[in-house]
Tab-separated table of C-alpha atoms and ligand atoms in Angstrom:
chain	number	residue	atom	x	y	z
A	249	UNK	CA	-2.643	97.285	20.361
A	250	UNK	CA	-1.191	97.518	23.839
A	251	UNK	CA	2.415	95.873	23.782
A	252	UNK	CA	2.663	92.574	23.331
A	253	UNK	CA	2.905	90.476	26.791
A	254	UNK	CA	5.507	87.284	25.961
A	255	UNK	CA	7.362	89.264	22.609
A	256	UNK	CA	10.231	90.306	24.808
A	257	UNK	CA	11.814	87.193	25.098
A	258	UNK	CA	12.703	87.514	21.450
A	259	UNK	CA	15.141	84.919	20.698
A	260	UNK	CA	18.737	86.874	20.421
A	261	UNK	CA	20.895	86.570	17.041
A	262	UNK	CA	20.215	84.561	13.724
A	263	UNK	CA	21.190	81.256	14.434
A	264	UNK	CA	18.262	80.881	17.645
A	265	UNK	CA	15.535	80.699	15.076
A	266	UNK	CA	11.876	80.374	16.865
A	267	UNK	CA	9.437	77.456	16.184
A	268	UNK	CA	5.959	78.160	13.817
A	269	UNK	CA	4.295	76.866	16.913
A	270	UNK	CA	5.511	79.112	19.060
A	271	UNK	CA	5.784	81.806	17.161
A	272	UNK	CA	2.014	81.346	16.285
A	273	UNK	CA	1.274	81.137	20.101
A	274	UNK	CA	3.035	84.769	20.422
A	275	UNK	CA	1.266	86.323	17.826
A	276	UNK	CA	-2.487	85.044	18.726
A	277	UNK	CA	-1.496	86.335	22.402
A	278	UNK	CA	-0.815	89.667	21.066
A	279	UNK	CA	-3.793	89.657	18.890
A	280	UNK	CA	-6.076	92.646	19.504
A	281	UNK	CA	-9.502	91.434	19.430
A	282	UNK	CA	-12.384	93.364	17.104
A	283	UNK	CA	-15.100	93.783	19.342
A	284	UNK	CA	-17.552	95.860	17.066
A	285	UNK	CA	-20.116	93.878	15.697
A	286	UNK	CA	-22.723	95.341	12.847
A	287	UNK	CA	-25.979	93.332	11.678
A	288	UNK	CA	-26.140	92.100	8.038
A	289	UNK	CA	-29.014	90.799	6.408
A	290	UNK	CA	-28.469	86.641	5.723
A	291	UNK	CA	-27.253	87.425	1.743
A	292	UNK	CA	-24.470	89.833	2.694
A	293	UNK	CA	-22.960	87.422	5.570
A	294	UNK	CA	-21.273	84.805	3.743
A	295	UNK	CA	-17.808	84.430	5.081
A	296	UNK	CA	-18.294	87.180	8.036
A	297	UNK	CA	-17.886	86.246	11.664
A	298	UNK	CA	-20.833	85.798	14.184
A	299	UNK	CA	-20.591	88.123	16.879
A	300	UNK	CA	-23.327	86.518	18.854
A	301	UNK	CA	-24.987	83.083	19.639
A	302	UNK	CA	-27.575	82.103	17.430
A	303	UNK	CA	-31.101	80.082	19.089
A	304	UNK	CA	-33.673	78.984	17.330
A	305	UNK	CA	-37.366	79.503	18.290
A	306	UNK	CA	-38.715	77.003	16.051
A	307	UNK	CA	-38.374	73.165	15.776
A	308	UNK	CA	-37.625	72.842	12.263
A	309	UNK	CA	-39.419	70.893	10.324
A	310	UNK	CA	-42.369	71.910	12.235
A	311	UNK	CA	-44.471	69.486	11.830
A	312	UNK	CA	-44.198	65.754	11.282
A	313	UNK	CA	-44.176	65.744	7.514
A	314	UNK	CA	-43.716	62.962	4.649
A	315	UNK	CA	-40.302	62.332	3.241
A	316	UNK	CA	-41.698	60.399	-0.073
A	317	UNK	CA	-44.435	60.772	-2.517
A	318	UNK	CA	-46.875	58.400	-1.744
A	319	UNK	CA	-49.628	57.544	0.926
A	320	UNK	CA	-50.122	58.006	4.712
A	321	UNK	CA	-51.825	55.545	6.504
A	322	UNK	CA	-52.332	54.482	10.170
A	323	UNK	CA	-50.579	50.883	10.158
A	324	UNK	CA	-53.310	49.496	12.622
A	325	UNK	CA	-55.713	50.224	10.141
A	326	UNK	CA	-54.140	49.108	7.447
A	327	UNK	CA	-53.348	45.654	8.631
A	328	UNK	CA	-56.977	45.280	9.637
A	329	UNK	CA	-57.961	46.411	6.326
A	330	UNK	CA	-56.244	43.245	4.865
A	331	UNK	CA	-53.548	45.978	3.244
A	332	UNK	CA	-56.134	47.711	1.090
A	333	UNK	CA	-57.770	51.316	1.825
A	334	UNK	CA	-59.468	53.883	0.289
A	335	UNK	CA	-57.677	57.395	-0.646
A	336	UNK	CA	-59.524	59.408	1.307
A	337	UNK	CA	-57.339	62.939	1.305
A	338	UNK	CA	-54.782	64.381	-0.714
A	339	UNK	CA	-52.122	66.444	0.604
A	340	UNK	CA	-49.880	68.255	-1.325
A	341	UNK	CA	-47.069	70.296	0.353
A	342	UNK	CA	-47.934	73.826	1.785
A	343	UNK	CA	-51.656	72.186	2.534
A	344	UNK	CA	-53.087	71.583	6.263
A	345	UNK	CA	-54.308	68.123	6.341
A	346	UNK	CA	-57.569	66.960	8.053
A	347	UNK	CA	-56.938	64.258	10.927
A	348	UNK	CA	-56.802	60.474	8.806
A	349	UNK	CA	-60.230	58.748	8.488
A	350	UNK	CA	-60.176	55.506	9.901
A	351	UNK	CA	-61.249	53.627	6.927
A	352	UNK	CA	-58.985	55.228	4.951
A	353	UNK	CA	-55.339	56.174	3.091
A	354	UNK	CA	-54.105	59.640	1.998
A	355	UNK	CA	-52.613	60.864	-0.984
A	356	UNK	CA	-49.109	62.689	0.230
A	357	UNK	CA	-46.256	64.581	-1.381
A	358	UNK	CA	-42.524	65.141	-0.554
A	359	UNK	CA	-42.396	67.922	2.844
A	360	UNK	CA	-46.471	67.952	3.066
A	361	UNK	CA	-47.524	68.038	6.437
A	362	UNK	CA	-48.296	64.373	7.704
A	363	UNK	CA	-52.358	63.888	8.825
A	364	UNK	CA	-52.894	63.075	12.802
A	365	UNK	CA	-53.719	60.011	12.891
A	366	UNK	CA	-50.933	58.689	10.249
A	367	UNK	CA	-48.078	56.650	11.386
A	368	UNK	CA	-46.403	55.721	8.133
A	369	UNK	CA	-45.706	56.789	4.565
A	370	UNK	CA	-45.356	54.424	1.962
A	371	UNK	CA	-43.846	55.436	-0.943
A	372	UNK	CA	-45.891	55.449	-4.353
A	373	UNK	CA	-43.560	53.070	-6.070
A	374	UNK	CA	-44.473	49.662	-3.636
A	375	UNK	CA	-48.132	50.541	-4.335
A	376	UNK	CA	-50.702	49.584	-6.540
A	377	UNK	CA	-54.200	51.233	-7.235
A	378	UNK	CA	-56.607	49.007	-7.987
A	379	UNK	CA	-59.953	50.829	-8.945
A	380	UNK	CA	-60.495	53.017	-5.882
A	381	UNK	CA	-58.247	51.412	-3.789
A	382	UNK	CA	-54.841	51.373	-3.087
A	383	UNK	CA	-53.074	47.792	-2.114
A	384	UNK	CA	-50.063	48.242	0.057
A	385	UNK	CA	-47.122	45.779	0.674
A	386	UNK	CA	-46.978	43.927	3.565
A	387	UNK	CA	-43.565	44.950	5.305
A	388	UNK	CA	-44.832	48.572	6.607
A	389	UNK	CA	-43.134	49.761	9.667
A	390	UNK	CA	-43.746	52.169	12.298
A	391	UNK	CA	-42.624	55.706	10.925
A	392	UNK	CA	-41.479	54.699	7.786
A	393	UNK	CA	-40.796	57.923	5.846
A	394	UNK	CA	-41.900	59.978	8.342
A	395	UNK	CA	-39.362	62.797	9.044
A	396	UNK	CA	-40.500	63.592	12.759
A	397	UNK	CA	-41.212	67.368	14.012
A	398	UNK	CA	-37.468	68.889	15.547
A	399	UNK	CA	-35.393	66.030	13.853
A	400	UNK	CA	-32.998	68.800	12.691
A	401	UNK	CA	-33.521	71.475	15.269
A	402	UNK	CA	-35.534	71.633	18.427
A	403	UNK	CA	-36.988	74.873	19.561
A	404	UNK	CA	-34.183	76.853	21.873
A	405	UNK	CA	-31.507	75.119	20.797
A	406	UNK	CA	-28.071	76.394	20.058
A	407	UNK	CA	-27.223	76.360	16.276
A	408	UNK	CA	-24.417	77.919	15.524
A	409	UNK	CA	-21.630	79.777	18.281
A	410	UNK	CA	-20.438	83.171	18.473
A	411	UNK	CA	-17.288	83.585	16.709
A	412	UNK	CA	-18.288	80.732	13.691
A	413	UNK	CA	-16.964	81.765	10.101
A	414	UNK	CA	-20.809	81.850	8.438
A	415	UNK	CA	-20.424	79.300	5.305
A	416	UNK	CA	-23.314	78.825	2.846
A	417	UNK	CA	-24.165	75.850	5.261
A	418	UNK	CA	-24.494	77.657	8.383
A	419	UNK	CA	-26.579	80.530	6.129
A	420	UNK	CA	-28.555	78.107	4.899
A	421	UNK	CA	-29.395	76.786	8.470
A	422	UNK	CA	-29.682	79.896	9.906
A	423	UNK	CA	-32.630	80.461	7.587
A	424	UNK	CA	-34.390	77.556	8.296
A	425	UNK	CA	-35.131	79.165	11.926
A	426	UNK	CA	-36.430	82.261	9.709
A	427	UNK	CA	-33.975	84.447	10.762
A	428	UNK	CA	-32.985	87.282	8.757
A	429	UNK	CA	-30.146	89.208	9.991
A	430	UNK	CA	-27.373	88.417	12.158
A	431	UNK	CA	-24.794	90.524	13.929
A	432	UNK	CA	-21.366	90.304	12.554
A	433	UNK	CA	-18.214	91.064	13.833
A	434	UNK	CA	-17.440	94.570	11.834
A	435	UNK	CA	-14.829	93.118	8.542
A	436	UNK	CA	-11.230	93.694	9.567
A	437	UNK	CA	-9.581	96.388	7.101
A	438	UNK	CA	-6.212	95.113	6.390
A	439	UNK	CA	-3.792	97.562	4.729
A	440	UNK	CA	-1.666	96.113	2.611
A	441	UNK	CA	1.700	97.780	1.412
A	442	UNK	CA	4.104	95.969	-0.961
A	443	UNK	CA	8.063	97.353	-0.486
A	444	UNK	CA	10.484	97.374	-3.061
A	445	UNK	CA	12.310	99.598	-5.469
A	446	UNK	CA	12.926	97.255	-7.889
A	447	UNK	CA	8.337	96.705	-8.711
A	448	UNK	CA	6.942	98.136	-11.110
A	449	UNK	CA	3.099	97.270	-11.590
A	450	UNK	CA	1.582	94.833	-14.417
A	451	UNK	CA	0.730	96.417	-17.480
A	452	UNK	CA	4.050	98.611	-17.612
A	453	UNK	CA	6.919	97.569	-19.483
A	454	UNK	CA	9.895	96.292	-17.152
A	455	UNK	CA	13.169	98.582	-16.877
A	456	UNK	CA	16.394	97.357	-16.750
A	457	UNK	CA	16.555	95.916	-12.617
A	458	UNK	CA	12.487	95.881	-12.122
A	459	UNK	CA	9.949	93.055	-11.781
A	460	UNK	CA	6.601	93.256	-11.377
A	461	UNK	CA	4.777	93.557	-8.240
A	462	UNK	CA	3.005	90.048	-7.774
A	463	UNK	CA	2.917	89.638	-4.084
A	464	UNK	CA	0.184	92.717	-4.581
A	465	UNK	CA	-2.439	90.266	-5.527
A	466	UNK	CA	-1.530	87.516	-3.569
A	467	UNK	CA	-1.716	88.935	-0.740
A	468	UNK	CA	-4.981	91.565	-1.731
A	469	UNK	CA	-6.865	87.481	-2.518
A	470	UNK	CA	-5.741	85.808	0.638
A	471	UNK	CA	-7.265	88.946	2.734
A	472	UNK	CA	-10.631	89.150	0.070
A	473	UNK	CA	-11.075	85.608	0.653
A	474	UNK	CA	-10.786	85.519	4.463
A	475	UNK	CA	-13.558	88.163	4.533
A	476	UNK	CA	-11.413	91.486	5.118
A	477	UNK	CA	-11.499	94.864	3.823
A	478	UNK	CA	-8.429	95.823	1.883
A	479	UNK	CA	-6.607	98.919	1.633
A	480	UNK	CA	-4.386	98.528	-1.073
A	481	UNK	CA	-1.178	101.183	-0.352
A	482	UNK	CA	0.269	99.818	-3.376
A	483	UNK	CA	4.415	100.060	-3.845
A	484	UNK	CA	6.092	101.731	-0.939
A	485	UNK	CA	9.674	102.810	-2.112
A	486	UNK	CA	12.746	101.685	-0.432
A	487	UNK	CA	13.368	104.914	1.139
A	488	UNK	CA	12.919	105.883	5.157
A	489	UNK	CA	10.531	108.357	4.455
A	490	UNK	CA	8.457	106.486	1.797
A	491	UNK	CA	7.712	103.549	4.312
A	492	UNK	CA	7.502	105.909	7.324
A	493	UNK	CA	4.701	107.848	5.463
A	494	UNK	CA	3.244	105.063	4.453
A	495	UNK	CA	2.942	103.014	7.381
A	496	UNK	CA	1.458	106.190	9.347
A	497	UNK	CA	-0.959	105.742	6.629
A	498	UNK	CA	-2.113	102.588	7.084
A	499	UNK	CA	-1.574	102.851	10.441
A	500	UNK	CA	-4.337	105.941	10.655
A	501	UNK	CA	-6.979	104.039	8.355
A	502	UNK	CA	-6.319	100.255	9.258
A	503	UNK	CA	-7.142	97.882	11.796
A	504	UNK	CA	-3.807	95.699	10.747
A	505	UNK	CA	-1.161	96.320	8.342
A	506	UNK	CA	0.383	93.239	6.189
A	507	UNK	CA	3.658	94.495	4.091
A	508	UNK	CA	6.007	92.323	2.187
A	509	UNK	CA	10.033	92.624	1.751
A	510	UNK	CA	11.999	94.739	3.549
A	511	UNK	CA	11.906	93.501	6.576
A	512	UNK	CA	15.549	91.963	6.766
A	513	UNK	CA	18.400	94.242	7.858
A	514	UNK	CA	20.189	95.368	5.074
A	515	UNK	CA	20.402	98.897	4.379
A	516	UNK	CA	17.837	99.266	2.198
A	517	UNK	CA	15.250	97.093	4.271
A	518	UNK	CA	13.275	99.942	5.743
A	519	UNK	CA	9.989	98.209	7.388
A	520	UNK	CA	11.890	97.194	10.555
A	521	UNK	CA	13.646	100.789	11.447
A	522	UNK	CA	10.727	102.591	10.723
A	523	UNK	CA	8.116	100.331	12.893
A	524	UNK	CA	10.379	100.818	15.546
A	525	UNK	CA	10.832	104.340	15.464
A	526	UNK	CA	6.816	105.120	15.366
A	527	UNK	CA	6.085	101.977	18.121
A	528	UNK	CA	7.247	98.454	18.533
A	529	UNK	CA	8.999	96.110	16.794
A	530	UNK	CA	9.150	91.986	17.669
A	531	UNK	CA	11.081	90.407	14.506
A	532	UNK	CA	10.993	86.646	14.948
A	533	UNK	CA	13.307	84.654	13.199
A	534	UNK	CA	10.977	81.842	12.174
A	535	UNK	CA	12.356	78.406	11.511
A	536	UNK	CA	10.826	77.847	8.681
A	537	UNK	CA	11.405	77.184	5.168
A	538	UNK	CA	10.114	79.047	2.458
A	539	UNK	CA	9.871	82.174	5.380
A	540	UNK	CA	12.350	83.170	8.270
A	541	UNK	CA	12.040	86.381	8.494
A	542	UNK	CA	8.721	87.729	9.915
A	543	UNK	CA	8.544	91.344	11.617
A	544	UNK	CA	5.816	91.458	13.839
A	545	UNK	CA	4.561	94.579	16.139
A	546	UNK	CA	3.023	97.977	16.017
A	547	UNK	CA	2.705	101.175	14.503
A	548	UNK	CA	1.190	103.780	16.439
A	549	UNK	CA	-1.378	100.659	17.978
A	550	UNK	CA	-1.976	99.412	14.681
A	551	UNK	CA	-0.393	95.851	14.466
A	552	UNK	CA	1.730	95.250	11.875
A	553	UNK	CA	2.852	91.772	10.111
A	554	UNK	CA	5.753	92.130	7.770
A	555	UNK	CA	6.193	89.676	5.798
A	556	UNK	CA	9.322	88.286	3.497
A	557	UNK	CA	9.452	89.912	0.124
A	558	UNK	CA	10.136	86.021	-1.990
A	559	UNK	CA	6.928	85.587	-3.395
A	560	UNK	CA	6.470	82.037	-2.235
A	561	UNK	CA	7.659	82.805	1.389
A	562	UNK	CA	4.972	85.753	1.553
A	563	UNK	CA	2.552	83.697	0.942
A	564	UNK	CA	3.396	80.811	3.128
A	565	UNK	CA	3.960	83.009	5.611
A	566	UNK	CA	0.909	84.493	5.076
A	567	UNK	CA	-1.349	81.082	5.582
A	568	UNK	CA	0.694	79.609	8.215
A	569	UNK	CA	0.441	82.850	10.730
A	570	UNK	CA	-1.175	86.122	8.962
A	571	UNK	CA	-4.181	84.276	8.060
A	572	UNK	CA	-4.414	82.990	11.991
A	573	UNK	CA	-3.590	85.727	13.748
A	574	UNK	CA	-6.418	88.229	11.154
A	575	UNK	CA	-8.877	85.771	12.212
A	576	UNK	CA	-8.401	85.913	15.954
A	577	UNK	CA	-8.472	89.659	15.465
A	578	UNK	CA	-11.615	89.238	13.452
A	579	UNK	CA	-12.943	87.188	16.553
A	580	UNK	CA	-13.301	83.697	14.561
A	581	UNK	CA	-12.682	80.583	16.850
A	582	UNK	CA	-11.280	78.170	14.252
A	583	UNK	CA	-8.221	79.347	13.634
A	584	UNK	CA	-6.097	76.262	13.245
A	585	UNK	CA	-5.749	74.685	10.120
A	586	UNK	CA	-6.047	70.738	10.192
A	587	UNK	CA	-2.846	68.180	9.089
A	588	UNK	CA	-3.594	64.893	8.130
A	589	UNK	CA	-1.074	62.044	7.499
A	590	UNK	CA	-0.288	61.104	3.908
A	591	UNK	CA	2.006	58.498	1.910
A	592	UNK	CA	5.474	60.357	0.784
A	593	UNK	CA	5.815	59.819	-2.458
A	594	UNK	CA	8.950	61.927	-2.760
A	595	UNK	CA	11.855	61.759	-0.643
A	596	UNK	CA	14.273	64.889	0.931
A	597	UNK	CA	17.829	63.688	1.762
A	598	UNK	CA	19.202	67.060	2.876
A	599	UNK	CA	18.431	67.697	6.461
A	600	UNK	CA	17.160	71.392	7.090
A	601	UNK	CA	17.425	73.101	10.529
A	602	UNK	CA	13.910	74.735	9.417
A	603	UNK	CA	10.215	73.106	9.079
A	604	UNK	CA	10.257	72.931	5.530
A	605	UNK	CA	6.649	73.625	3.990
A	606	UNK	CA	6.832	71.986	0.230
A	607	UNK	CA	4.284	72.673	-2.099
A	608	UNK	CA	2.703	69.284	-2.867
A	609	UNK	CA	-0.275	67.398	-4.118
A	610	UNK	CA	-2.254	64.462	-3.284
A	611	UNK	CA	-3.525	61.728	-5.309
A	612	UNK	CA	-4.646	58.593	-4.352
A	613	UNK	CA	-2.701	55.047	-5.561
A	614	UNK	CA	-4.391	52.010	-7.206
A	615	UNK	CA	-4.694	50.771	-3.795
A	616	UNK	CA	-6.540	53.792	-2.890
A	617	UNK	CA	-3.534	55.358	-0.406
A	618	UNK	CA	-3.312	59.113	-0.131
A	619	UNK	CA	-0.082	59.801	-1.823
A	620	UNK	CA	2.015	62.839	-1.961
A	621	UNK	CA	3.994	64.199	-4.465
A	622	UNK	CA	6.296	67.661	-4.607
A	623	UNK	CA	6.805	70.388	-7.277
A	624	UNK	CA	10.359	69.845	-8.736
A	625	UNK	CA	11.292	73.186	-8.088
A	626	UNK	CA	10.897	74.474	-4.547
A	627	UNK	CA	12.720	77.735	-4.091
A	628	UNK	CA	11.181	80.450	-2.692
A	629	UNK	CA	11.036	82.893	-6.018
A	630	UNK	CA	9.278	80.252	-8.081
A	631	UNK	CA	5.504	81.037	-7.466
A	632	UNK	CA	4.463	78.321	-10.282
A	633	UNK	CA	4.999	75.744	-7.069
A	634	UNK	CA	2.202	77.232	-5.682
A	635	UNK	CA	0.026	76.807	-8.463
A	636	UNK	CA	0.540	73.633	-9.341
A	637	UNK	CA	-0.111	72.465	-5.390
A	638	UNK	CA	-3.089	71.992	-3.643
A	639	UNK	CA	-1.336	72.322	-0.444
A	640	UNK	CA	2.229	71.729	1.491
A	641	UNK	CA	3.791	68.166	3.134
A	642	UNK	CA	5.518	69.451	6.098
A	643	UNK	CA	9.034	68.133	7.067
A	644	UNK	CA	10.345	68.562	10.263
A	645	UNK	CA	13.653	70.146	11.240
A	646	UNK	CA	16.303	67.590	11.297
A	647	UNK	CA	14.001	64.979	9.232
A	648	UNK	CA	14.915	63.217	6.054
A	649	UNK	CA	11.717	61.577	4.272
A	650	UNK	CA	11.982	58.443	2.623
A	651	UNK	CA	9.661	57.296	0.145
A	652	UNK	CA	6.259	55.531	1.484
A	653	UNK	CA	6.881	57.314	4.974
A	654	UNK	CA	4.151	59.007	6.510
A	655	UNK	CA	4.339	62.671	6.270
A	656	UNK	CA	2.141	65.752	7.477
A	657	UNK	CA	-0.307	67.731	5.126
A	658	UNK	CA	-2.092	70.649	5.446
A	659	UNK	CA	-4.629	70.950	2.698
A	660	UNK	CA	-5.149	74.813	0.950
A	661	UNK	CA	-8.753	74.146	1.581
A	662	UNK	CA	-7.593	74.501	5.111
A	663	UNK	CA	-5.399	77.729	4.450
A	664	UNK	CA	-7.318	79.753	1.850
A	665	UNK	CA	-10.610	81.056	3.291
B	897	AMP	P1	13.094	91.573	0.176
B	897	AMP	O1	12.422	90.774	1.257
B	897	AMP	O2	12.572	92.940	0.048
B	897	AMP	O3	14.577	91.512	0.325
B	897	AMP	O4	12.745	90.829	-1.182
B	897	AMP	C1	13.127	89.482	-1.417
B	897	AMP	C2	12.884	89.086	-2.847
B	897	AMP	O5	11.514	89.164	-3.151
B	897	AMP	C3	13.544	89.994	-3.853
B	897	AMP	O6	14.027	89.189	-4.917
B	897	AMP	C4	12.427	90.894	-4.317
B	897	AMP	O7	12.662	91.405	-5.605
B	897	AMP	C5	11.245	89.980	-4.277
B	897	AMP	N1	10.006	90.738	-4.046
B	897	AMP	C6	9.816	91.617	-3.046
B	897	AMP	N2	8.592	92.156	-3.119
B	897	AMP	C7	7.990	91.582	-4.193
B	897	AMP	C8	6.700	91.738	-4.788
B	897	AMP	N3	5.800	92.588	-4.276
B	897	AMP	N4	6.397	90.992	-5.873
B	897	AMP	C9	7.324	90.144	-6.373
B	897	AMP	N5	8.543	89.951	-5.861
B	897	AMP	C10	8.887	90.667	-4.781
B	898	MG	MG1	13.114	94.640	-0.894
């Protein structure tokens, strides 16, 4: 990464803490975008990135075909008939159907390919065969059941944009244009390095002064799920030559490099000296709550997000602008998570200078209202919060909420892929 145009106006001294928004802005200016794209066959591209536009060359369906089991008839006809015709064909799906006799109705099934001549299916149910004949009711209509040639996509059209996030959805129509492969833009690896004397991993038995090293996974799942590579660097010691030697590391074999704790200025918070001594360091002061402290910059051109060490504040922090600024490098074009507006059912009477993120759920009242609640206990050690949420009501700096106030929500469905 080539310097970062806009992170030199760093806000001086604690108490000037920055805005997520703008913040955000920064980062997604400075974001290095991954312009190598590799093709994948349709199964191994769920959750990649499309490098290019996608056309179709087909109208799909491809043929006017029958939506119902049942029988195809031409409605002229069939009025003339007096409502009673013949089954003159059968056409089962997968079969190529003769044009329609005149004098008569065919026998269709669900996707075959509806008969020239047809304008109407009626469905088996509403008729009645009555020795070789087949009496119809009398409200037919023009196209009933009919699912017309291109009503999903017409040949040359766009279906899906360069830079989409390929869900099972887009796969799945994708492959009804019969392609196979798509290019891809080539899966971000994403180094991640977890600092701390005091870890230890699970499965040991804890020491006197050591907890285990949870952010590890948190952090190793957020990446998995947003369709990254990880390269797990494990526990980095608080010393200046651990974190120096593994940062050049991760900087060598990485395209980005997420690490958590250590990036506040005590003496033994060794992230920030080191980034700065092997290339550039922009630490925002974030005003946010769980979160504040976010080092952001690069390590011999490998960008680096540091994150807070509190478990719940990494991964906040995390969602709200490592997850955004990975995808831009990754080339994706939704990168914004949507709010919606919900019913507080939980009120904060201490004012906080910081947009506080709670971890909260959403149920819906008797009167069918989208109410939210919040987990009892919101500091930023207690992962459980998490856990229990299904995603965070946002309260702005300076705000008190009052019960049955509208608040902001951003759903995890919104954060977590
Ligand atoms: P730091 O940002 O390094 O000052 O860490 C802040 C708090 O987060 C401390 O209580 C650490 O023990 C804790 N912490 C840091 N890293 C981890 C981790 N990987 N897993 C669990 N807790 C952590
Ligand atoms: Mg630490």
């Amino acid at each position: 990464m080539s310097g970062c145009s806009g992170c030199d106006t760093q806000p001086a001294g604690a108490k000037e803490l920055m805005p997520i928004e703008q913040a955000l802005d920064r980062l997604l200016a400075a974001a290095p975008i991954k312009d190598e794209a590799v093709r994948v066959k349709l199964e191994d591209a769920l959750g990649l990135i499309l490098a290019e536009d996608q056309l179709s060359a087909v109208d799909v369906p491809p043929a006017d075909n029958s939506a119902m089991d049942g029988y195809a008839v031409n409605l002229a006809n069939l009025k003339s008939a007096g409502l009673k015709l013949p089954v003159v064909q059968r056409i089962p799906a997968g079969a190529v159907p003769q044009p329609l006799a005149n004098n008569g109705a065919a026998r269709i099934f669900t996707g075959a390919e509806v008969p020239e001549g047809a304008d109407a299916v009626v469905m088996q149910e509403e008729c009645q065969l009555v020795g070789d004949e087949v009496v119809f009711p009398e409200n037919v209509i023009l196209g009933q059941n009919i699912r017309p040639l291109g009503d999903d996509i017409k040949k040359g059209e766009l279906i899906v944009s360069a830079g989409a996030k390929l869900t099972p959805q887009l796969l799945s129509l994708i492959a009804s244009v019969g392609i196979a492969e798509v290019p891809v833009v080539k899966p971000l690896r994403v180094a991640i390095l977890s600092t701390g004397d005091e870890l230890v991993e699970p499965g040991n038995v804890l020491g006197p002064g050591q907890i285990y090293n949870s952010n590890r996974f948190a952090l190793a799942g957020l990446v998995k799920s947003l369709g990254m590579e990880v390269l797990d660097l494990g526990i980095v010691a608080d010393t200046r030559e651990a974190t120096e030697r593994a940062l050049r590391q991760a900087a060598e074999q990485a395209d980005c490099i997420v690490t958590t704790g250590g990036v506040s200025v005590g003496e033994e918070d060794h992230v920030k000296p080191v980034v700065e001594m092997l290339g550039q360091l922009h630490l925002w002061k974030i005003s946010i709550k769980p979160g504040k402290p976010l080092a952001f910059g690069e390590v011999l051109g490998t960008p680096i997000i540091g994150l807070p060490g509190n478990p719940v504040s990494a991964f906040v922090t995390f969602v709200l602008l490592g997850r955004p600024f990975l995808l831009k490098c990754q080339g994706a074009t939704e990168i914004y998570p949507r709010e919606m507006l919900v019913i507080a059912d939980f009120e904060v009477t201490k004012k906080s200078n910081r947009q506080q993120y709670l971890r909260a759920r959403v149920r819906n009242s008797d009167q069918g209202e989208s109410l939210v609640t919040v987990y009892d206990n919101q500091s930023s050690g207690v992962m459980s919060s998490t856990c229990w949420a299904d995603g965070f009501a946002i309260v702005p700096p300076g705000h008190t909420i009052k019960r049955g106030e509208k608040v902001a929500y951003i759903a995890y469905a919104e954060l977590l892929n």
